[in-house]
């Protein structure tokens, strides 16, 4: 549909001007048609008028000749030559050759008789001027005889033209009445066209108003599922329709928002009940899966004291790091902590793994955030580092590299970003999608996530009982920040070295 960007006032003025222009064109056409027919009728008797003028000049010529022959005055001879010259000019329009057409033949006969008349008249004048009375009288009598024949022939030609013009007049009169009826029919057609055009314009203006009225009645009946008004014009009515559509959409969105809030409240209530149940289950499973951390912590403290008594400084420091690790677990279980303490816990864990496995992997830490005192859920970084050691570097066949990068993103979309990456065997795409989708319940990893027991893998044996699990970390992050977009798993590909691995990214939002 073509869009109309004109206002209603402009459209009405344009319609009025178009109607006036059409009527003016019609009136001009009628005037030209009538004028053409009138001129055609007038032209029908033009030949008779011309023959009357010819007869008058011929009579004047004969009269001037007669006066000179009787009076012999200079005025009469001047008049003779003047009228004779006019006769020669008027005779040029006559047909000069014989023809089968009666009118043309009559004109040819008049030209021949005129030559005879003028020849006799000229000789009579010449003889009269030379005082040759007898020659002048003879030529004058011949001229008069030719004049009578000439007058009779002109009269006959005038009669023939008159009869022909009467027939032409009858035809023109018939054409006039035919044209008159055609003009009447054309006027009626144009009037009907103008009326139809005006009605169409009125309909295009009033139809949207009728639609608005119908929609308003439906809204008054609380029927909000009515279709929107389909108006593309840019006039006042189109603006009203679009405003009405926006109002209808706003009402729908408001009702939809109310329903969504009600559903969200029900969903949150059910989730709270579900999470309370999960929390109790998680506590039970944690007690079952751990080897009594309080007893182990006390045992490690006893080992530290024995190592100090025996002056085994390295062993004493190692046991202190392990004790600090378990102390952190006991103090921060099921509550939040600071990012600084989380990073310190990773340092303790890395030290323990380094003592056990020496140069099997390298750990790099890059802290670019100025403030690491913000509160975060406990145990969110160490399980990811543990996963890199347990799964990423297991059976990779090359020296492992683990990176911890804490920074503020340049686009400031997030408050802080924490990346933990390795150069290990990578993360299966199907497993990544399954973990990111189903993290509501902390649970044991599926069979394809578990590392096969291998007595030759010292790393896997040392870390098999320490990991809380990716699912647990992701679930707690999403619950803590009330957002699903806080954790990502992506390939860690290095085009320069051709190595692959996994990068875990924690995005801490603004709260």
Short mmCIF file of N, CA and C in Angstrom, two decimals, residues 98-236:
data_model
loop_
_atom_site.label_atom_id
_atom_site.label_comp_id
_atom_site.label_asym_id
_atom_site.label_seq_id
_atom_site.Cartn_x
_atom_site.Cartn_y
_atom_site.Cartn_z
N UNK A 98 -10.37 22.54 -67.77
CA UNK A 98 -11.63 21.77 -67.88
C UNK A 98 -11.63 20.62 -66.88
N UNK A 99 -12.83 20.27 -66.38
CA UNK A 99 -12.95 19.20 -65.39
C UNK A 99 -14.30 18.53 -65.55
N UNK A 100 -14.35 17.26 -65.09
CA UNK A 100 -15.62 16.51 -65.14
C UNK A 100 -16.55 16.91 -64.01
N UNK A 101 -16.03 17.59 -63.02
CA UNK A 101 -16.86 18.07 -61.93
C UNK A 101 -17.65 19.30 -62.39
N UNK A 102 -18.93 19.32 -62.14
CA UNK A 102 -19.79 20.39 -62.64
C UNK A 102 -19.40 21.74 -62.06
N UNK A 103 -19.11 21.80 -60.77
CA UNK A 103 -18.72 23.06 -60.15
C UNK A 103 -17.42 23.58 -60.72
N UNK A 104 -16.43 22.69 -60.83
CA UNK A 104 -15.13 23.11 -61.37
C UNK A 104 -15.24 23.50 -62.83
N UNK A 105 -16.07 22.79 -63.56
CA UNK A 105 -16.25 23.13 -64.99
C UNK A 105 -16.93 24.48 -65.12
N UNK A 106 -17.90 24.75 -64.21
CA UNK A 106 -18.57 26.04 -64.24
C UNK A 106 -17.59 27.16 -63.93
N UNK A 107 -16.68 26.93 -62.99
CA UNK A 107 -15.66 27.94 -62.69
C UNK A 107 -14.76 28.16 -63.91
N UNK A 108 -14.37 27.04 -64.57
CA UNK A 108 -13.53 27.17 -65.77
C UNK A 108 -14.26 27.96 -66.86
N UNK A 109 -15.56 27.73 -67.02
CA UNK A 109 -16.33 28.44 -68.04
C UNK A 109 -16.40 29.92 -67.72
N UNK A 110 -16.53 30.26 -66.44
CA UNK A 110 -16.59 31.68 -66.04
C UNK A 110 -15.28 32.37 -66.39
N UNK A 111 -14.13 31.67 -66.14
CA UNK A 111 -12.84 32.29 -66.46
C UNK A 111 -12.71 32.56 -67.96
N UNK A 112 -13.22 31.65 -68.79
CA UNK A 112 -13.14 31.84 -70.25
C UNK A 112 -14.03 33.01 -70.68
N UNK A 113 -15.27 33.06 -70.14
CA UNK A 113 -16.18 34.15 -70.53
C UNK A 113 -15.62 35.47 -70.03
N UNK A 114 -14.98 35.48 -68.81
CA UNK A 114 -14.41 36.70 -68.28
C UNK A 114 -13.31 37.23 -69.20
N UNK A 115 -12.47 36.33 -69.71
CA UNK A 115 -11.43 36.78 -70.64
C UNK A 115 -12.06 37.45 -71.89
N UNK A 116 -13.14 36.83 -72.38
CA UNK A 116 -13.82 37.40 -73.56
C UNK A 116 -14.38 38.78 -73.26
N UNK A 117 -15.04 38.88 -72.05
CA UNK A 117 -15.62 40.15 -71.65
C UNK A 117 -14.55 41.22 -71.50
N UNK A 118 -13.49 40.90 -70.80
CA UNK A 118 -12.44 41.89 -70.58
C UNK A 118 -11.73 42.25 -71.89
N UNK A 119 -11.57 41.24 -72.77
CA UNK A 119 -10.93 41.55 -74.06
C UNK A 119 -11.76 42.52 -74.88
N UNK A 120 -13.08 42.29 -74.98
CA UNK A 120 -13.96 43.20 -75.71
C UNK A 120 -14.01 44.56 -75.05
N UNK A 121 -14.04 44.56 -73.69
CA UNK A 121 -14.12 45.84 -72.99
C UNK A 121 -12.86 46.65 -73.22
N UNK A 122 -11.67 45.98 -73.15
CA UNK A 122 -10.43 46.72 -73.39
C UNK A 122 -10.37 47.30 -74.79
N UNK A 123 -10.81 46.57 -75.78
CA UNK A 123 -10.79 47.06 -77.16
C UNK A 123 -11.81 48.19 -77.37
N UNK A 124 -12.94 48.05 -76.64
CA UNK A 124 -13.94 49.13 -76.76
C UNK A 124 -13.39 50.42 -76.17
N UNK A 125 -12.70 50.34 -75.05
CA UNK A 125 -12.11 51.52 -74.43
C UNK A 125 -11.03 52.12 -75.33
N UNK A 126 -10.21 51.25 -75.90
CA UNK A 126 -9.13 51.74 -76.76
C UNK A 126 -9.69 52.44 -77.99
N UNK A 127 -10.75 51.88 -78.58
CA UNK A 127 -11.36 52.50 -79.78
C UNK A 127 -12.04 53.81 -79.41
N UNK A 128 -12.66 53.83 -78.19
CA UNK A 128 -13.34 55.08 -77.77
C UNK A 128 -12.33 56.17 -77.51
N UNK A 129 -11.22 55.81 -76.97
CA UNK A 129 -10.20 56.81 -76.72
C UNK A 129 -9.57 57.31 -78.03
N UNK A 130 -9.59 56.43 -79.06
CA UNK A 130 -9.04 56.82 -80.37
C UNK A 130 -10.12 57.42 -81.27
N UNK A 131 -11.32 57.66 -80.69
CA UNK A 131 -12.45 58.24 -81.42
C UNK A 131 -12.88 57.39 -82.60
N UNK A 132 -12.69 56.10 -82.47
CA UNK A 132 -13.20 55.18 -83.49
C UNK A 132 -14.56 54.72 -83.01
N UNK A 133 -15.53 55.46 -83.35
CA UNK A 133 -16.86 55.29 -82.80
C UNK A 133 -17.44 53.95 -83.20
N UNK A 134 -17.34 53.60 -84.47
CA UNK A 134 -17.95 52.34 -84.91
C UNK A 134 -17.29 51.15 -84.26
N UNK A 135 -15.94 51.11 -84.22
CA UNK A 135 -15.23 49.97 -83.58
C UNK A 135 -15.55 49.91 -82.10
N UNK A 136 -15.63 51.11 -81.49
CA UNK A 136 -15.93 51.13 -80.07
C UNK A 136 -17.32 50.59 -79.79
N UNK A 137 -18.29 51.01 -80.70
CA UNK A 137 -19.66 50.54 -80.48
C UNK A 137 -19.76 49.05 -80.66
N UNK A 138 -19.06 48.52 -81.65
CA UNK A 138 -19.12 47.07 -81.91
C UNK A 138 -18.50 46.27 -80.76
N UNK A 139 -17.35 46.73 -80.29
CA UNK A 139 -16.69 46.02 -79.19
C UNK A 139 -17.47 46.14 -77.89
N UNK A 140 -18.12 47.30 -77.71
CA UNK A 140 -18.90 47.48 -76.48
C UNK A 140 -20.09 46.54 -76.46
N UNK A 141 -20.76 46.41 -77.68
CA UNK A 141 -21.93 45.50 -77.75
C UNK A 141 -21.49 44.07 -77.47
N UNK A 142 -20.30 43.66 -77.97
CA UNK A 142 -19.78 42.31 -77.72
C UNK A 142 -19.46 42.13 -76.24
N UNK A 143 -18.91 43.20 -75.64
CA UNK A 143 -18.59 43.12 -74.21
C UNK A 143 -19.85 42.97 -73.38
N UNK A 144 -20.91 43.73 -73.76
CA UNK A 144 -22.16 43.63 -73.01
C UNK A 144 -22.76 42.23 -73.14
N UNK A 145 -22.67 41.68 -74.36
CA UNK A 145 -23.18 40.32 -74.55
C UNK A 145 -22.41 39.33 -73.68
N UNK A 146 -21.07 39.45 -73.64
CA UNK A 146 -20.24 38.56 -72.78
C UNK A 146 -20.57 38.78 -71.31
N UNK A 147 -20.86 40.09 -70.97
CA UNK A 147 -21.21 40.37 -69.57
C UNK A 147 -22.46 39.65 -69.15
N UNK A 148 -23.50 39.64 -70.06
CA UNK A 148 -24.74 38.97 -69.71
C UNK A 148 -24.52 37.48 -69.52
N UNK A 149 -23.71 36.88 -70.41
CA UNK A 149 -23.39 35.45 -70.25
C UNK A 149 -22.60 35.21 -68.94
N UNK A 150 -21.68 36.15 -68.68
CA UNK A 150 -20.86 36.00 -67.47
C UNK A 150 -21.72 36.12 -66.21
N UNK A 151 -22.64 37.10 -66.20
CA UNK A 151 -23.52 37.26 -65.03
C UNK A 151 -24.39 36.03 -64.84
N UNK A 152 -24.91 35.51 -65.95
CA UNK A 152 -25.74 34.31 -65.86
C UNK A 152 -24.93 33.12 -65.34
N UNK A 153 -23.68 32.99 -65.81
CA UNK A 153 -22.84 31.86 -65.37
C UNK A 153 -22.49 31.98 -63.88
N UNK A 154 -22.19 33.21 -63.42
CA UNK A 154 -21.88 33.41 -62.01
C UNK A 154 -23.10 33.09 -61.15
N UNK A 155 -24.30 33.52 -61.64
CA UNK A 155 -25.52 33.21 -60.89
C UNK A 155 -25.73 31.70 -60.80
N UNK A 156 -25.51 31.00 -61.92
CA UNK A 156 -25.66 29.53 -61.91
C UNK A 156 -24.66 28.89 -60.93
N UNK A 157 -23.40 29.40 -60.96
CA UNK A 157 -22.39 28.84 -60.05
C UNK A 157 -22.77 29.10 -58.58
N UNK A 158 -23.31 30.30 -58.33
CA UNK A 158 -23.75 30.61 -56.97
C UNK A 158 -24.87 29.68 -56.53
N UNK A 159 -25.77 29.39 -57.45
CA UNK A 159 -26.87 28.47 -57.13
C UNK A 159 -26.35 27.07 -56.85
N UNK A 160 -25.38 26.62 -57.66
CA UNK A 160 -24.80 25.28 -57.45
C UNK A 160 -24.09 25.20 -56.09
N UNK A 161 -23.34 26.28 -55.76
CA UNK A 161 -22.67 26.30 -54.45
C UNK A 161 -23.68 26.35 -53.31
N UNK A 162 -24.76 27.08 -53.53
CA UNK A 162 -25.76 27.20 -52.48
C UNK A 162 -26.40 25.84 -52.19
N UNK A 163 -26.70 25.09 -53.26
CA UNK A 163 -27.29 23.76 -53.06
C UNK A 163 -26.30 22.84 -52.31
N UNK A 164 -25.02 22.91 -52.74
CA UNK A 164 -24.03 22.08 -52.06
C UNK A 164 -23.88 22.50 -50.60
N UNK A 165 -23.91 23.80 -50.33
CA UNK A 165 -23.74 24.29 -48.97
C UNK A 165 -24.93 23.93 -48.09
N UNK A 166 -26.12 23.86 -48.71
CA UNK A 166 -27.29 23.43 -47.93
C UNK A 166 -27.11 21.99 -47.46
N UNK A 167 -26.60 21.13 -48.36
CA UNK A 167 -26.35 19.74 -47.98
C UNK A 167 -25.27 19.67 -46.89
N UNK A 168 -24.22 20.50 -47.03
CA UNK A 168 -23.16 20.51 -46.01
C UNK A 168 -23.70 21.03 -44.68
N UNK A 169 -24.59 22.04 -44.76
CA UNK A 169 -25.20 22.57 -43.53
C UNK A 169 -26.02 21.49 -42.82
N UNK A 170 -26.73 20.68 -43.60
CA UNK A 170 -27.53 19.61 -42.99
C UNK A 170 -26.64 18.61 -42.27
N UNK A 171 -25.52 18.29 -42.93
CA UNK A 171 -24.59 17.37 -42.27
C UNK A 171 -24.00 17.99 -41.00
N UNK A 172 -23.58 19.26 -41.10
CA UNK A 172 -23.01 19.93 -39.93
C UNK A 172 -24.04 20.05 -38.81
N UNK A 173 -25.29 20.28 -39.17
CA UNK A 173 -26.35 20.38 -38.16
C UNK A 173 -26.53 19.03 -37.45
N UNK A 174 -26.48 17.96 -38.24
CA UNK A 174 -26.59 16.62 -37.64
C UNK A 174 -25.40 16.34 -36.72
N UNK A 175 -24.20 16.75 -37.19
CA UNK A 175 -23.02 16.58 -36.35
C UNK A 175 -23.11 17.42 -35.08
N UNK A 176 -23.73 18.60 -35.20
CA UNK A 176 -23.87 19.48 -34.04
C UNK A 176 -24.72 18.81 -32.95
N UNK A 177 -25.86 18.25 -33.36
CA UNK A 177 -26.72 17.58 -32.38
C UNK A 177 -26.04 16.33 -31.81
N UNK A 178 -25.31 15.63 -32.67
CA UNK A 178 -24.57 14.46 -32.19
C UNK A 178 -23.51 14.88 -31.18
N UNK A 179 -22.79 15.94 -31.48
CA UNK A 179 -21.77 16.44 -30.56
C UNK A 179 -22.41 16.94 -29.27
N UNK A 180 -23.59 17.57 -29.40
CA UNK A 180 -24.29 18.06 -28.21
C UNK A 180 -24.62 16.93 -27.24
N UNK A 181 -25.15 15.82 -27.78
CA UNK A 181 -25.46 14.66 -26.93
C UNK A 181 -24.17 14.04 -26.36
N UNK A 182 -23.12 14.04 -27.17
CA UNK A 182 -21.84 13.50 -26.68
C UNK A 182 -21.32 14.34 -25.52
N UNK A 183 -21.46 15.66 -25.65
CA UNK A 183 -21.00 16.54 -24.58
C UNK A 183 -21.83 16.33 -23.32
N UNK A 184 -23.15 16.17 -23.49
CA UNK A 184 -24.01 15.93 -22.32
C UNK A 184 -23.61 14.64 -21.62
N UNK A 185 -23.39 13.58 -22.41
CA UNK A 185 -22.97 12.30 -21.82
C UNK A 185 -21.62 12.44 -21.13
N UNK A 186 -20.70 13.19 -21.77
CA UNK A 186 -19.38 13.38 -21.18
C UNK A 186 -19.48 14.16 -19.87
N UNK A 187 -20.33 15.18 -19.84
CA UNK A 187 -20.50 15.95 -18.60
C UNK A 187 -21.04 15.08 -17.48
N UNK A 188 -22.05 14.25 -17.81
CA UNK A 188 -22.61 13.34 -16.80
C UNK A 188 -21.54 12.37 -16.31
N UNK A 189 -20.73 11.83 -17.26
CA UNK A 189 -19.68 10.89 -16.88
C UNK A 189 -18.64 11.55 -15.97
N UNK A 190 -18.24 12.78 -16.32
CA UNK A 190 -17.25 13.48 -15.52
C UNK A 190 -17.80 13.79 -14.14
N UNK A 191 -19.07 14.18 -14.08
CA UNK A 191 -19.68 14.46 -12.78
C UNK A 191 -19.71 13.20 -11.92
N UNK A 192 -20.10 12.07 -12.53
CA UNK A 192 -20.10 10.81 -11.79
C UNK A 192 -18.68 10.44 -11.33
N UNK A 193 -17.69 10.69 -12.21
CA UNK A 193 -16.30 10.41 -11.85
C UNK A 193 -15.86 11.28 -10.68
N UNK A 194 -16.22 12.56 -10.69
CA UNK A 194 -15.84 13.46 -9.60
C UNK A 194 -16.52 13.03 -8.30
N UNK A 195 -17.81 12.68 -8.41
CA UNK A 195 -18.53 12.23 -7.21
C UNK A 195 -17.90 10.97 -6.64
N UNK A 196 -17.56 10.00 -7.54
CA UNK A 196 -16.94 8.76 -7.09
C UNK A 196 -15.58 9.04 -6.45
N UNK A 197 -14.83 9.93 -7.04
CA UNK A 197 -13.51 10.28 -6.50
C UNK A 197 -13.63 10.93 -5.12
N UNK A 198 -14.58 11.86 -5.02
CA UNK A 198 -14.78 12.54 -3.73
C UNK A 198 -15.23 11.54 -2.66
N UNK A 199 -16.14 10.62 -3.03
CA UNK A 199 -16.60 9.61 -2.09
C UNK A 199 -15.46 8.71 -1.64
N UNK A 200 -14.57 8.37 -2.59
CA UNK A 200 -13.41 7.54 -2.24
C UNK A 200 -12.50 8.27 -1.25
N UNK A 201 -12.26 9.56 -1.51
CA UNK A 201 -11.43 10.34 -0.60
C UNK A 201 -12.07 10.42 0.78
N UNK A 202 -13.37 10.64 0.81
CA UNK A 202 -14.07 10.71 2.10
C UNK A 202 -13.97 9.38 2.83
N UNK A 203 -14.08 8.27 2.05
CA UNK A 203 -14.01 6.94 2.66
C UNK A 203 -12.62 6.69 3.26
N UNK A 204 -11.57 7.12 2.55
CA UNK A 204 -10.21 6.91 3.06
C UNK A 204 -9.98 7.70 4.35
N UNK A 205 -10.74 8.79 4.54
CA UNK A 205 -10.58 9.59 5.76
C UNK A 205 -11.43 9.04 6.90
N UNK A 206 -12.67 8.63 6.56
CA UNK A 206 -13.59 8.19 7.61
C UNK A 206 -13.42 6.73 8.00
N UNK A 207 -12.89 5.88 7.08
CA UNK A 207 -12.75 4.45 7.39
C UNK A 207 -11.84 4.21 8.60
N UNK A 208 -10.65 4.85 8.69
CA UNK A 208 -9.83 4.66 9.90
C UNK A 208 -10.55 5.11 11.17
N UNK A 209 -11.36 6.18 11.06
CA UNK A 209 -12.11 6.62 12.23
C UNK A 209 -13.12 5.57 12.67
N UNK A 210 -13.77 4.91 11.70
CA UNK A 210 -14.69 3.82 12.04
C UNK A 210 -13.94 2.67 12.70
N UNK A 211 -12.74 2.36 12.16
CA UNK A 211 -11.94 1.28 12.77
C UNK A 211 -11.55 1.63 14.21
N UNK A 212 -11.16 2.90 14.43
CA UNK A 212 -10.81 3.32 15.79
C UNK A 212 -12.01 3.16 16.72
N UNK A 213 -13.19 3.54 16.23
CA UNK A 213 -14.39 3.41 17.05
C UNK A 213 -14.66 1.95 17.40
N UNK A 214 -14.50 1.04 16.41
CA UNK A 214 -14.73 -0.39 16.68
C UNK A 214 -13.72 -0.94 17.68
N UNK A 215 -12.45 -0.54 17.52
CA UNK A 215 -11.41 -1.02 18.44
C UNK A 215 -11.65 -0.48 19.85
N UNK A 216 -12.06 0.79 19.94
CA UNK A 216 -12.34 1.37 21.25
C UNK A 216 -13.48 0.62 21.95
N UNK A 217 -14.50 0.24 21.19
CA UNK A 217 -15.60 -0.53 21.78
C UNK A 217 -15.12 -1.90 22.27
N UNK A 218 -14.22 -2.55 21.50
CA UNK A 218 -13.71 -3.85 21.93
C UNK A 218 -12.85 -3.72 23.19
N UNK A 219 -12.03 -2.64 23.25
CA UNK A 219 -11.22 -2.43 24.45
C UNK A 219 -12.10 -2.16 25.67
N UNK A 220 -13.22 -1.44 25.43
CA UNK A 220 -14.14 -1.19 26.53
C UNK A 220 -14.75 -2.48 27.06
N UNK A 221 -14.83 -3.49 26.16
CA UNK A 221 -15.35 -4.81 26.57
C UNK A 221 -14.25 -5.71 27.13
N UNK A 222 -13.02 -5.15 27.36
CA UNK A 222 -11.87 -5.87 27.90
C UNK A 222 -11.37 -6.97 26.96
N UNK A 223 -11.55 -6.74 25.68
CA UNK A 223 -11.01 -7.65 24.67
C UNK A 223 -9.72 -7.04 24.14
N UNK A 224 -8.58 -7.49 24.70
CA UNK A 224 -7.28 -6.90 24.36
C UNK A 224 -6.54 -7.68 23.28
N UNK A 225 -7.14 -8.71 22.74
CA UNK A 225 -6.48 -9.52 21.70
C UNK A 225 -6.95 -9.13 20.30
N UNK A 226 -7.47 -7.96 20.15
CA UNK A 226 -7.93 -7.49 18.84
C UNK A 226 -6.72 -7.15 17.97
N UNK A 227 -6.85 -7.30 16.64
CA UNK A 227 -5.72 -6.93 15.76
C UNK A 227 -5.48 -5.43 15.75
N UNK A 228 -4.24 -5.04 15.53
CA UNK A 228 -3.89 -3.63 15.49
C UNK A 228 -4.42 -2.99 14.21
N UNK A 229 -4.60 -1.69 14.27
CA UNK A 229 -5.09 -0.94 13.12
C UNK A 229 -4.01 -0.90 12.03
N UNK A 230 -4.40 -1.25 10.80
CA UNK A 230 -3.45 -1.28 9.68
C UNK A 230 -3.59 0.02 8.89
N UNK A 231 -2.90 1.06 9.31
CA UNK A 231 -2.94 2.36 8.65
C UNK A 231 -1.52 2.82 8.41
N UNK A 232 -1.22 3.17 7.14
CA UNK A 232 0.13 3.60 6.79
C UNK A 232 0.19 5.08 6.42
N UNK A 233 -0.95 5.76 6.37
CA UNK A 233 -0.94 7.18 6.02
C UNK A 233 -0.27 7.99 7.12
N UNK A 234 0.28 9.14 6.74
CA UNK A 234 0.98 10.02 7.68
C UNK A 234 0.18 11.27 8.00
N UNK A 235 -1.12 11.22 7.81
CA UNK A 235 -1.94 12.38 8.13
C UNK A 235 -2.38 12.32 9.59
N UNK A 236 -3.31 13.22 9.96
CA UNK A 236 -3.75 13.30 11.35
C UNK A 236 -4.42 12.00 11.80
#
